[in-house]
Amino acid sequence: MIPFETPAPPASASPDAAPVLTVPADAPFFIVMNAGSGRMQTDETRAILDRELGGNGRRYELRLVENPALLGDVAREAVEDAIAQGGVVVGAGGDGTLCAVAQATLGSGCPFAVLPRGTFNYFSRDHGIPSGLEASTRLLLTARAFPVQVGVVNGRMFLVNASLGLYPKLLEDREAYKRQFGRSRVIALWSAAVTLLRPHRHLRLHIEHEGSTREIRTSTLFVGNNRLQLEQIGMKEAPLLEQGLLVAIAPRAIGRLAQILLSLRGAAGRMSDAGNVMSFAFRSITVTRPGRRRRPVKIATDGEVTRLDMPLEFHVAPEPLFLLKPEPEVALANRS
């Protein structure tokens, strides 16, 4: 097979080519929040919104979603109302909730903002948005909407990452542990360790990229769209995200002990040093499973697991998401 090379990004690929939008001082906010976060978090959110937005004369509507299956419908309604009233759609929650709300705004021209309420909050942290609810709410009053890149797999958007294989299993097990023991980073890391110790299958995949095809055997194919996350595990391709590209990572078929050692290497920020990891940047790839071309496969996008039909088409969305965030120099200083 021909080894993949990183393509030269076209000048039009970067979101920086799109204009920065200034939000009117009287624009209303339509805030979509997953009520599954809990009553205490909902009450806290209401109190801060009343104080920081209402107290400054800004109109807002908080739309709580009791059933996660309706999140997309509520988000689309919020986008329609925001467009009609010259407003901003805001997602409140973790990366999965933010992605569902952002999907409704993509391509609409409607500005999007976030109130991070999740465990890791990779999307908001990467863009320098404060993790504290008060600070992120105050930011809504002054921030401009900057174009940011998003990824797509078979029409399903992702802000942070998309994956198949072992990684979706890790996420499913993590949610089960969280329901039993509570939401925290310690629980998330513990559940990952337990999952890695169990037997897991390897996938045989064909990856088509710019006219060449490579066959690989791997436990998981991970596609990243978050510079902070890729930097944390030590991927040298992380800066290429800002050039209109995504990054694919696939460990070669290895045993359980080697998989754990690889995970520890990633936690130490040294994933690129591993000799059994394939990685490359791309604008678009097509992934198939020999002999199982049409069978659905389990996919995780920003922590939410679903099934999609093969083949899988990963690519950068042709239009950016317009995100309310700090000015570039402030955003860079806030990244953590």
PDB file of C-alpha atoms in Angstrom, residues 11-23 102 105-113 123 126-129 143-151 157 159 225 241-245 316-328 331:
ATOM      1  CA  ALA A  11      -5.957  28.814   0.960  1.00  0.00           C
ATOM      2  CA  SER A  12      -9.752  28.576   1.170  1.00  0.00           C
ATOM      3  CA  ALA A  13      -9.697  25.621   3.586  1.00  0.00           C
ATOM      4  CA  SER A  14      -9.038  27.641   6.719  1.00  0.00           C
ATOM      5  CA  PRO A  15     -12.037  29.029   8.625  1.00  0.00           C
ATOM      6  CA  ASP A  16     -10.010  32.220   9.010  1.00  0.00           C
ATOM      7  CA  ALA A  17     -11.044  33.088   5.440  1.00  0.00           C
ATOM      8  CA  ALA A  18     -14.633  33.631   6.636  1.00  0.00           C
ATOM      9  CA  PRO A  19     -15.626  36.987   8.172  1.00  0.00           C
ATOM     10  CA  VAL A  20     -15.854  37.674  11.905  1.00  0.00           C
ATOM     11  CA  LEU A  21     -19.390  38.618  12.942  1.00  0.00           C
ATOM     12  CA  THR A  22     -20.199  41.363  15.446  1.00  0.00           C
ATOM     13  CA  VAL A  23     -23.289  40.500  17.486  1.00  0.00           C
ATOM     14  CA  ALA A 102     -24.177  23.306  16.921  1.00  0.00           C
ATOM     15  CA  THR A 105     -26.773  26.135  13.505  1.00  0.00           C
ATOM     16  CA  LEU A 106     -24.203  24.956  10.942  1.00  0.00           C
ATOM     17  CA  GLY A 107     -24.807  26.586   7.571  1.00  0.00           C
ATOM     18  CA  SER A 108     -27.592  28.833   8.878  1.00  0.00           C
ATOM     19  CA  GLY A 109     -25.453  31.931   9.424  1.00  0.00           C
ATOM     20  CA  CYS A 110     -26.773  32.066  12.994  1.00  0.00           C
ATOM     21  CA  PRO A 111     -24.104  32.752  15.649  1.00  0.00           C
ATOM     22  CA  PHE A 112     -23.473  29.972  18.162  1.00  0.00           C
ATOM     23  CA  ALA A 113     -22.239  30.228  21.747  1.00  0.00           C
ATOM     24  CA  PHE A 123     -14.351  22.325  22.702  1.00  0.00           C
ATOM     25  CA  ASP A 126      -9.660  24.842  23.001  1.00  0.00           C
ATOM     26  CA  HIS A 127     -11.311  28.139  22.025  1.00  0.00           C
ATOM     27  CA  GLY A 128     -10.395  29.933  25.247  1.00  0.00           C
ATOM     28  CA  ILE A 129     -13.936  30.101  26.631  1.00  0.00           C
ATOM     29  CA  ALA A 143     -17.809  38.438  22.290  1.00  0.00           C
ATOM     30  CA  ARG A 144     -17.727  38.432  18.508  1.00  0.00           C
ATOM     31  CA  ALA A 145     -18.526  35.352  16.418  1.00  0.00           C
ATOM     32  CA  PHE A 146     -15.382  33.821  14.892  1.00  0.00           C
ATOM     33  CA  PRO A 147     -15.487  31.103  12.209  1.00  0.00           C
ATOM     34  CA  VAL A 148     -14.292  27.716  13.518  1.00  0.00           C
ATOM     35  CA  GLN A 149     -13.779  24.397  11.743  1.00  0.00           C
ATOM     36  CA  VAL A 150     -15.985  21.351  12.305  1.00  0.00           C
ATOM     37  CA  GLY A 151     -15.712  17.777  11.061  1.00  0.00           C
ATOM     38  CA  MET A 157     -21.071  16.729  12.657  1.00  0.00           C
ATOM     39  CA  LEU A 159     -16.644  19.422  17.114  1.00  0.00           C
ATOM     40  CA  ASN A 225     -10.688  18.083  15.337  1.00  0.00           C
ATOM     41  CA  LEU A 241      -6.084  21.550  12.320  1.00  0.00           C
ATOM     42  CA  GLU A 242      -5.711  25.299  11.879  1.00  0.00           C
ATOM     43  CA  GLN A 243      -4.916  24.738   8.184  1.00  0.00           C
ATOM     44  CA  GLY A 244      -8.280  23.209   7.307  1.00  0.00           C
ATOM     45  CA  LEU A 245      -7.366  19.577   8.034  1.00  0.00           C
ATOM     46  CA  VAL A 316     -14.053  18.977   6.960  1.00  0.00           C
ATOM     47  CA  ALA A 317     -17.402  20.756   6.719  1.00  0.00           C
ATOM     48  CA  PRO A 318     -17.430  23.165   3.738  1.00  0.00           C
ATOM     49  CA  GLU A 319     -18.812  25.954   5.928  1.00  0.00           C
ATOM     50  CA  PRO A 320     -17.560  27.066   9.361  1.00  0.00           C
ATOM     51  CA  LEU A 321     -19.447  27.386  12.614  1.00  0.00           C
ATOM     52  CA  PHE A 322     -19.650  31.015  13.849  1.00  0.00           C
ATOM     53  CA  LEU A 323     -18.679  30.766  17.522  1.00  0.00           C
ATOM     54  CA  LEU A 324     -18.828  33.527  20.135  1.00  0.00           C
ATOM     55  CA  LYS A 325     -15.429  33.431  21.790  1.00  0.00           C
ATOM     56  CA  PRO A 326     -12.715  35.752  23.139  1.00  0.00           C
ATOM     57  CA  GLU A 327     -10.442  37.723  20.856  1.00  0.00           C
ATOM     58  CA  PRO A 328      -7.571  35.561  19.502  1.00  0.00           C
ATOM     59  CA  ALA A 331      -8.417  32.915  23.694  1.00  0.00           C
TER      60      ALA A 331
END
